[in-house]
């Protein structure tokens, strides 16, 4: 039986918000260096952003409804003009969730119970202790290459300000704002003020703090400069890094454990009668189109007949991939909600700071860290801890230090 359970939400942009969305799209196109864009390009970006934001608002609204699991919507009946933007969001959902049992799962993955003996730990600790990158304040000295600069940026047009920290005059690609900042801040120091103009927009910039990176061995005299309250001497620093590294290794183990849990539920749970055909067909079509577009991207000339042959040849493959993804999406949404797992205020920010402290600048760019990904990691971690505490309470206590 096909699942036809769907919630339709009509969205209609407020005229002032819609005009602002178009201006933002125009600013984006100008800043990206495009000069040949037209009104259709502006409307396309503005419409996409408006719809995405509205979908996000809907899911925030759905987050308090524990009786249903909603899926990303099919967007229909889009009207996009200079003076208006409307659309319909068709959210398919699964309800009657009490029929799914979350109590019986024994994942195949076994968490390493001797993390502190991991061979890679000692070299990392030695490197950390013997060459820590201290951030030393520079109060009265002129900015130098690769200094860490905290600036307050005031948008003269909106009169809104924000603080931002970046590496001054570093090598590599930069966006226009940072390039302009580098040029304007030459010879500056803490307390300096400059005015800059980017894409005909004026900004006031104040230098709030400047720090220089110095790699030095950690000793009793400089340990407190690390900035961690519990670190007062070299021995504290060693204990801290050991516990931090073991905790990071444990978190990786929890990630694998969570994936194994989801895979077990994938075997146990049957939602074949809950699959919304329209949504599944839409996703299959999208995957096939993405696949075909790769040929077009490589300038491969294909006739309509060849395109149809490719669709027919790969249809079953994409259908199976879509059904598998749909089921896993349901499980990863339903399971945490069924366990009443949520994130508390500040958890995402705390995890972000931890990631920043344990990764290099290049690693951060490659990881593409964002709040949504961090939230998923934290939810998975809590799911893993829930079942680890049930299946292996001794190991849970050993590495979780009695905390949930």
CSV table of C-alpha atoms in Angstrom, one decimal:
chain,number,residue,atom,x,y,z
A,1,UNK,CA,0.0,0.0,0.0
A,2,UNK,CA,1.4,3.4,-1.0
A,3,UNK,CA,1.9,6.0,1.7
A,4,UNK,CA,0.0,9.1,0.7
A,5,UNK,CA,0.4,10.9,4.1
A,6,UNK,CA,1.5,14.4,3.2
A,7,UNK,CA,1.4,17.8,4.8
A,8,UNK,CA,1.2,20.6,2.3
A,9,UNK,CA,2.5,24.0,3.4
A,10,UNK,CA,2.1,27.1,1.1
A,11,UNK,CA,4.8,29.6,1.5
A,12,UNK,CA,4.5,33.3,0.5
A,13,UNK,CA,7.4,35.7,0.8
A,14,UNK,CA,6.8,39.0,2.5
A,15,UNK,CA,7.5,41.7,-0.1
A,16,UNK,CA,10.2,43.5,2.0
A,17,UNK,CA,11.9,40.2,2.8
A,18,UNK,CA,11.7,39.1,-0.8
A,19,UNK,CA,13.3,42.4,-2.1
A,20,UNK,CA,16.0,42.0,0.5
A,21,UNK,CA,16.5,38.4,-0.7
A,22,UNK,CA,17.0,39.6,-4.3
A,23,UNK,CA,19.5,42.2,-3.2
A,24,UNK,CA,21.5,39.6,-1.3
A,25,UNK,CA,21.5,37.4,-4.5
A,26,UNK,CA,22.7,40.4,-6.5
A,27,UNK,CA,25.5,41.1,-4.0
A,28,UNK,CA,26.5,37.5,-4.1
A,29,UNK,CA,26.7,37.5,-7.9
A,30,UNK,CA,28.7,40.7,-8.0
A,31,UNK,CA,31.1,39.5,-5.3
A,32,UNK,CA,31.6,36.2,-7.2
A,33,UNK,CA,33.0,38.2,-10.1
A,34,UNK,CA,30.1,37.5,-12.5
A,35,UNK,CA,29.3,40.4,-14.8
A,36,UNK,CA,26.9,38.7,-17.3
A,37,UNK,CA,24.1,37.8,-14.9
A,38,UNK,CA,20.5,38.9,-15.5
A,39,UNK,CA,17.3,39.2,-13.6
A,40,UNK,CA,16.6,35.4,-14.0
A,41,UNK,CA,19.9,34.6,-12.4
A,42,UNK,CA,19.0,36.9,-9.4
A,43,UNK,CA,15.5,35.4,-9.1
A,44,UNK,CA,16.9,31.8,-9.3
A,45,UNK,CA,19.3,32.3,-6.4
A,46,UNK,CA,16.8,34.4,-4.3
A,47,UNK,CA,14.1,31.7,-4.8
A,48,UNK,CA,16.4,28.9,-3.9
A,49,UNK,CA,17.5,30.7,-0.7
A,50,UNK,CA,14.0,31.7,0.3
A,51,UNK,CA,12.6,28.1,-0.2
A,52,UNK,CA,15.6,26.6,1.7
A,53,UNK,CA,15.1,29.0,4.6
A,54,UNK,CA,11.4,28.2,4.7
A,55,UNK,CA,12.1,24.4,4.7
A,56,UNK,CA,14.4,25.0,7.6
A,57,UNK,CA,11.7,26.9,9.5
A,58,UNK,CA,9.3,24.0,8.9
A,59,UNK,CA,11.7,21.4,10.3
A,60,UNK,CA,12.3,23.6,13.3
A,61,UNK,CA,8.5,23.6,13.8
A,62,UNK,CA,8.4,19.8,13.3
A,63,UNK,CA,11.1,19.2,15.9
A,64,UNK,CA,8.5,19.3,18.7
A,65,UNK,CA,6.2,16.8,17.0
A,66,UNK,CA,7.3,13.4,18.2
A,67,UNK,CA,4.4,11.6,16.6
A,68,UNK,CA,5.7,11.9,13.0
A,69,UNK,CA,8.9,11.7,11.0
A,70,UNK,CA,8.9,14.2,8.2
A,71,UNK,CA,11.1,14.0,5.0
A,72,UNK,CA,12.6,16.7,2.8
A,73,UNK,CA,9.7,18.0,0.8
A,74,UNK,CA,8.8,18.0,-2.9
A,75,UNK,CA,8.6,21.7,-4.0
A,76,UNK,CA,5.7,22.4,-6.3
A,77,UNK,CA,3.9,25.3,-8.0
A,78,UNK,CA,6.8,27.8,-7.7
A,79,UNK,CA,6.0,31.4,-8.7
A,80,UNK,CA,9.0,33.6,-8.8
A,81,UNK,CA,8.7,37.2,-10.0
A,82,UNK,CA,10.3,40.5,-8.9
A,83,UNK,CA,7.3,41.4,-6.9
A,84,UNK,CA,6.4,37.9,-5.4
A,85,UNK,CA,7.6,34.4,-4.6
A,86,UNK,CA,5.3,31.6,-3.6
A,87,UNK,CA,5.5,27.8,-3.6
A,88,UNK,CA,4.0,24.7,-2.0
A,89,UNK,CA,6.1,22.4,0.1
A,90,UNK,CA,4.8,18.8,0.2
A,91,UNK,CA,6.1,17.0,3.3
A,92,UNK,CA,5.6,13.3,3.3
A,93,UNK,CA,5.7,11.7,6.7
A,94,UNK,CA,5.5,8.4,8.6
A,95,UNK,CA,3.4,8.2,11.8
A,96,UNK,CA,2.2,5.5,14.2
A,97,UNK,CA,5.8,5.3,15.4
A,98,UNK,CA,5.0,3.2,18.4
A,99,UNK,CA,5.0,0.1,16.2
A,100,UNK,CA,8.7,0.3,15.9
A,101,UNK,CA,10.8,-1.3,18.7
A,102,UNK,CA,14.0,0.5,19.7
A,103,UNK,CA,14.9,-1.8,22.6
A,104,UNK,CA,16.6,-4.8,21.1
A,105,UNK,CA,19.9,-4.1,19.3
A,106,UNK,CA,23.3,-5.6,19.6
A,107,UNK,CA,25.6,-4.0,17.0
A,108,UNK,CA,28.4,-6.1,15.4
A,109,UNK,CA,31.0,-3.4,16.0
A,110,UNK,CA,33.1,-3.9,19.1
A,111,UNK,CA,34.6,-0.8,20.7
A,112,UNK,CA,38.3,-0.9,21.5
A,113,UNK,CA,38.7,-1.3,25.3
A,114,UNK,CA,42.4,-0.4,25.3
A,115,UNK,CA,42.4,3.0,23.7
A,116,UNK,CA,45.2,4.3,26.0
A,117,UNK,CA,47.5,1.8,24.4
A,118,UNK,CA,47.0,3.0,20.9
A,119,UNK,CA,50.5,3.3,19.3
A,120,UNK,CA,49.9,6.7,17.8
A,121,UNK,CA,49.2,8.4,21.1
A,122,UNK,CA,52.7,8.8,22.4
A,123,UNK,CA,54.3,10.5,19.4
A,124,UNK,CA,51.3,12.9,19.3
A,125,UNK,CA,51.7,13.7,23.0
A,126,UNK,CA,55.5,14.2,22.6
A,127,UNK,CA,54.9,16.6,19.7
A,128,UNK,CA,52.3,18.5,21.6
A,129,UNK,CA,54.5,18.9,24.7
A,130,UNK,CA,57.7,19.7,22.9
A,131,UNK,CA,56.4,22.2,20.3
A,132,UNK,CA,53.0,23.7,21.4
A,133,UNK,CA,51.8,26.6,19.2
A,134,UNK,CA,51.3,29.3,21.9
A,135,UNK,CA,49.2,32.3,21.0
A,136,UNK,CA,51.1,35.3,22.5
A,137,UNK,CA,49.4,38.7,22.7
A,138,UNK,CA,51.1,41.6,20.9
A,139,UNK,CA,49.7,44.8,22.4
A,140,UNK,CA,52.0,47.6,21.0
A,141,UNK,CA,53.7,45.9,18.1
A,142,UNK,CA,52.8,46.3,14.4
A,143,UNK,CA,51.1,43.5,12.6
A,144,UNK,CA,53.3,40.9,11.0
A,145,UNK,CA,52.6,38.1,8.5
A,146,UNK,CA,50.6,35.2,9.9
A,147,UNK,CA,49.6,37.0,13.1
A,148,UNK,CA,46.1,36.1,14.4
A,149,UNK,CA,44.0,39.3,14.3
A,150,UNK,CA,40.6,39.9,16.0
A,151,UNK,CA,38.7,42.7,14.3
A,152,UNK,CA,35.4,44.4,14.8
A,153,UNK,CA,33.8,45.1,11.4
A,154,UNK,CA,31.0,47.7,11.2
A,155,UNK,CA,28.8,47.7,8.1
A,156,UNK,CA,28.2,51.4,7.5
A,157,UNK,CA,25.0,50.8,5.6
A,158,UNK,CA,23.2,48.5,8.1
A,159,UNK,CA,25.1,49.8,11.2
A,160,UNK,CA,25.5,46.2,12.2
A,161,UNK,CA,28.8,45.0,13.6
A,162,UNK,CA,30.5,41.6,14.1
A,163,UNK,CA,33.8,40.3,15.5
A,164,UNK,CA,36.0,38.1,13.3
A,165,UNK,CA,39.4,36.6,13.8
A,166,UNK,CA,41.6,35.7,10.8
A,167,UNK,CA,45.3,35.1,10.0
A,168,UNK,CA,46.8,38.3,8.7
A,169,UNK,CA,48.6,38.3,5.3
A,170,UNK,CA,48.7,34.6,5.1
A,171,UNK,CA,49.5,32.8,1.8
A,172,UNK,CA,46.8,31.2,-0.3
A,173,UNK,CA,43.4,32.2,-1.8
A,174,UNK,CA,41.3,34.7,0.1
A,175,UNK,CA,37.9,36.3,-0.3
A,176,UNK,CA,37.8,40.0,-1.3
A,177,UNK,CA,37.1,41.2,2.3
A,178,UNK,CA,40.3,39.6,3.7
A,179,UNK,CA,42.4,40.8,0.8
A,180,UNK,CA,41.2,44.3,1.4
A,181,UNK,CA,41.7,43.9,5.2
A,182,UNK,CA,45.3,42.8,4.6
A,183,UNK,CA,46.0,45.9,2.5
A,184,UNK,CA,44.3,48.3,4.9
A,185,UNK,CA,45.8,46.9,8.1
A,186,UNK,CA,49.4,47.2,6.9
A,187,UNK,CA,51.3,48.9,9.8
A,188,UNK,CA,48.3,48.6,12.2
A,189,UNK,CA,48.3,47.4,15.8
A,190,UNK,CA,45.9,46.9,18.6
A,191,UNK,CA,43.6,49.9,18.8
A,192,UNK,CA,44.0,50.9,15.1
A,193,UNK,CA,41.0,51.9,13.1
A,194,UNK,CA,40.6,51.8,9.3
A,195,UNK,CA,37.9,52.3,6.7
A,196,UNK,CA,37.5,50.0,3.7
A,197,UNK,CA,35.2,49.8,0.7
A,198,UNK,CA,34.3,46.5,-1.0
A,199,UNK,CA,31.8,46.3,-3.9
A,200,UNK,CA,30.7,49.9,-3.1
A,201,UNK,CA,29.9,49.0,0.5
A,202,UNK,CA,31.7,50.8,3.3
A,203,UNK,CA,33.0,49.2,6.5
A,204,UNK,CA,34.7,50.5,9.6
A,205,UNK,CA,37.3,48.1,11.1
A,206,UNK,CA,38.8,48.2,14.6
A,207,UNK,CA,41.7,46.0,15.6
A,208,UNK,CA,40.8,44.5,19.0
A,209,UNK,CA,43.5,41.9,19.6
A,210,UNK,CA,46.7,40.6,17.9
A,211,UNK,CA,48.4,37.4,18.7
A,212,UNK,CA,51.5,35.8,17.4
A,213,UNK,CA,52.0,32.0,17.2
A,214,UNK,CA,55.2,30.8,18.8
A,215,UNK,CA,56.1,27.1,18.9
A,216,UNK,CA,57.7,26.3,22.3
A,217,UNK,CA,58.1,23.3,24.7
A,218,UNK,CA,55.5,23.4,27.5
A,219,UNK,CA,57.1,24.0,30.9
A,220,UNK,CA,55.9,24.9,34.4
A,221,UNK,CA,56.3,28.6,33.6
A,222,UNK,CA,54.3,28.9,30.4
A,223,UNK,CA,51.7,26.1,30.9
A,224,UNK,CA,49.1,28.6,32.1
A,225,UNK,CA,49.4,30.5,28.7
A,226,UNK,CA,47.6,27.5,27.0
A,227,UNK,CA,44.4,29.1,28.3
A,228,UNK,CA,42.8,26.0,29.9
A,229,UNK,CA,41.8,26.6,33.5
A,230,UNK,CA,42.8,23.2,34.8
A,231,UNK,CA,46.4,23.4,33.3
A,232,UNK,CA,48.7,25.1,35.7
A,233,UNK,CA,52.0,23.3,35.0
A,234,UNK,CA,53.7,20.8,32.6
A,235,UNK,CA,52.3,17.8,34.4
A,236,UNK,CA,48.7,19.1,34.2
A,237,UNK,CA,49.3,19.7,30.4
A,238,UNK,CA,50.4,16.1,29.9
A,239,UNK,CA,47.4,14.7,31.8
A,240,UNK,CA,45.1,17.0,29.9
A,241,UNK,CA,46.4,16.0,26.4
A,242,UNK,CA,46.3,12.3,27.3
A,243,UNK,CA,42.7,12.5,28.4
A,244,UNK,CA,41.8,14.7,25.4
A,245,UNK,CA,43.4,12.3,22.9
A,246,UNK,CA,41.8,9.2,24.5
A,247,UNK,CA,38.4,11.0,24.5
A,248,UNK,CA,38.8,11.8,20.8
A,249,UNK,CA,39.6,8.2,20.1
A,250,UNK,CA,36.6,7.1,22.1
A,251,UNK,CA,34.4,9.5,20.1
A,252,UNK,CA,35.6,7.9,16.9
A,253,UNK,CA,34.7,4.5,18.3
A,254,UNK,CA,31.3,5.8,19.3
A,255,UNK,CA,30.8,7.0,15.7
A,256,UNK,CA,31.5,3.6,14.3
A,257,UNK,CA,29.3,2.0,17.0
A,258,UNK,CA,26.4,4.3,16.1
A,259,UNK,CA,26.7,3.4,12.4
A,260,UNK,CA,26.6,-0.3,13.4
A,261,UNK,CA,23.5,0.4,15.5
A,262,UNK,CA,21.7,2.0,12.5
A,263,UNK,CA,22.7,-0.9,10.3
A,264,UNK,CA,21.2,-3.4,12.8
A,265,UNK,CA,17.9,-1.5,12.9
A,266,UNK,CA,18.0,-1.4,9.1
A,267,UNK,CA,17.8,-5.2,9.1
A,268,UNK,CA,15.1,-5.3,11.8
A,269,UNK,CA,12.7,-2.6,10.7
A,270,UNK,CA,10.3,-2.9,7.7
A,271,UNK,CA,8.9,0.4,6.3
A,272,UNK,CA,8.2,-0.9,2.8
A,273,UNK,CA,4.5,-0.1,3.3
A,274,UNK,CA,5.3,3.5,4.4
A,275,UNK,CA,7.3,4.5,1.4
A,276,UNK,CA,5.7,7.5,-0.4
A,277,UNK,CA,5.9,6.6,-4.1
A,278,UNK,CA,5.8,10.2,-5.3
A,279,UNK,CA,8.8,11.1,-3.1
A,280,UNK,CA,10.8,8.0,-4.0
A,281,UNK,CA,10.1,8.5,-7.7
A,282,UNK,CA,11.2,12.1,-7.5
A,283,UNK,CA,14.5,11.1,-5.8
A,284,UNK,CA,15.2,8.4,-8.3
A,285,UNK,CA,14.6,10.9,-11.1
A,286,UNK,CA,17.0,13.4,-9.5
A,287,UNK,CA,19.7,10.7,-9.1
A,288,UNK,CA,19.4,9.7,-12.7
A,289,UNK,CA,19.5,13.3,-13.9
A,290,UNK,CA,22.6,13.9,-11.8
A,291,UNK,CA,24.2,10.8,-13.3
A,292,UNK,CA,23.4,11.9,-16.9
A,293,UNK,CA,24.6,15.4,-16.2
A,294,UNK,CA,28.1,14.0,-15.6
A,295,UNK,CA,28.3,12.9,-19.3
A,296,UNK,CA,27.1,16.4,-20.3
A,297,UNK,CA,29.8,18.0,-18.0
A,298,UNK,CA,32.4,15.9,-19.9
A,299,UNK,CA,31.0,17.2,-23.2
A,300,UNK,CA,29.9,13.7,-24.2
A,301,UNK,CA,27.3,14.0,-27.0
A,302,UNK,CA,24.3,11.7,-26.5
A,303,UNK,CA,21.1,11.2,-28.4
A,304,UNK,CA,17.7,11.0,-26.7
A,305,UNK,CA,17.8,7.2,-27.4
A,306,UNK,CA,21.1,6.8,-25.6
A,307,UNK,CA,19.9,8.8,-22.7
A,308,UNK,CA,16.8,6.6,-22.4
A,309,UNK,CA,19.0,3.5,-22.6
A,310,UNK,CA,21.1,4.8,-19.7
A,311,UNK,CA,18.0,5.5,-17.7
A,312,UNK,CA,16.7,2.0,-18.3
A,313,UNK,CA,20.0,0.3,-17.6
A,314,UNK,CA,20.6,2.1,-14.3
A,315,UNK,CA,17.1,2.4,-13.0
A,316,UNK,CA,17.1,-0.6,-10.7
A,317,UNK,CA,20.5,0.5,-9.3
A,318,UNK,CA,19.2,4.0,-8.5
A,319,UNK,CA,15.9,2.7,-7.1
A,320,UNK,CA,17.7,0.4,-4.7
A,321,UNK,CA,20.0,3.2,-3.6
A,322,UNK,CA,17.1,5.6,-3.1
A,323,UNK,CA,15.1,3.0,-1.0
A,324,UNK,CA,18.1,2.2,1.1
A,325,UNK,CA,18.8,5.9,1.7
A,326,UNK,CA,15.2,6.6,2.5
A,327,UNK,CA,15.1,3.8,5.1
A,328,UNK,CA,18.4,5.0,6.7
A,329,UNK,CA,17.1,8.6,6.7
A,330,UNK,CA,14.0,7.4,8.6
A,331,UNK,CA,16.0,5.3,11.1
A,332,UNK,CA,18.5,8.2,11.8
A,333,UNK,CA,15.6,10.5,12.4
A,334,UNK,CA,13.3,8.1,14.3
A,335,UNK,CA,15.8,6.5,16.7
A,336,UNK,CA,17.1,9.6,18.5
A,337,UNK,CA,13.6,11.0,18.8
A,338,UNK,CA,12.2,7.7,20.1
A,339,UNK,CA,15.0,7.8,22.8
A,340,UNK,CA,14.2,11.5,23.5
A,341,UNK,CA,17.7,12.4,22.6
A,342,UNK,CA,18.2,16.2,22.1
A,343,UNK,CA,21.0,18.7,22.1
A,344,UNK,CA,21.4,21.2,24.9
A,345,UNK,CA,22.2,24.9,24.5
A,346,UNK,CA,25.9,25.3,23.9
A,347,UNK,CA,26.7,21.7,22.9
A,348,UNK,CA,27.3,22.5,19.2
A,349,UNK,CA,29.5,25.5,20.1
A,350,UNK,CA,31.5,23.5,22.6
A,351,UNK,CA,32.1,20.7,20.1
A,352,UNK,CA,33.1,23.3,17.5
A,353,UNK,CA,35.7,24.8,19.8
A,354,UNK,CA,37.1,21.3,20.6
A,355,UNK,CA,37.4,20.6,16.8
A,356,UNK,CA,39.2,23.9,16.2
A,357,UNK,CA,41.7,23.1,19.0
A,358,UNK,CA,42.5,19.7,17.6
A,359,UNK,CA,42.8,20.5,13.9
A,360,UNK,CA,45.0,22.6,11.6
A,361,UNK,CA,43.7,25.3,9.3
A,362,UNK,CA,44.0,23.0,6.2
A,363,UNK,CA,42.2,20.2,8.0
A,364,UNK,CA,39.3,22.5,8.9
A,365,UNK,CA,38.8,23.5,5.3
A,366,UNK,CA,38.9,19.9,4.1
A,367,UNK,CA,36.5,18.8,6.8
A,368,UNK,CA,33.9,21.5,5.8
A,369,UNK,CA,32.8,21.8,9.4
A,370,UNK,CA,29.3,23.3,9.8
A,371,UNK,CA,26.6,23.3,12.6
A,372,UNK,CA,24.5,20.7,10.9
A,373,UNK,CA,27.3,18.2,10.6
A,374,UNK,CA,28.3,18.9,14.2
A,375,UNK,CA,24.7,18.3,15.4
A,376,UNK,CA,24.6,15.0,13.5
A,377,UNK,CA,27.9,13.9,15.1
A,378,UNK,CA,26.6,14.8,18.6
A,379,UNK,CA,23.3,13.0,18.1
A,380,UNK,CA,25.1,9.8,16.8
A,381,UNK,CA,27.4,10.0,19.8
A,382,UNK,CA,24.5,10.1,22.2
A,383,UNK,CA,22.7,7.2,20.5
A,384,UNK,CA,25.9,5.2,20.7
A,385,UNK,CA,26.3,6.0,24.4
A,386,UNK,CA,22.7,5.0,25.2
A,387,UNK,CA,23.2,1.5,23.8
A,388,UNK,CA,26.8,1.1,25.0
A,389,UNK,CA,25.6,1.8,28.6
A,390,UNK,CA,23.0,-1.1,28.1
A,391,UNK,CA,25.3,-3.5,26.3
A,392,UNK,CA,28.6,-2.9,28.0
A,393,UNK,CA,28.2,-0.7,31.2
A,394,UNK,CA,31.8,-1.3,32.3
A,395,UNK,CA,33.3,0.0,29.1
A,396,UNK,CA,30.8,2.9,29.2
A,397,UNK,CA,32.0,4.0,32.6
A,398,UNK,CA,35.6,3.5,31.7
A,399,UNK,CA,35.7,6.0,28.9
A,400,UNK,CA,32.7,8.1,29.6
A,401,UNK,CA,33.9,9.0,33.1
A,402,UNK,CA,30.4,8.5,34.4
A,403,UNK,CA,29.0,11.3,32.3
A,404,UNK,CA,26.2,11.1,29.7
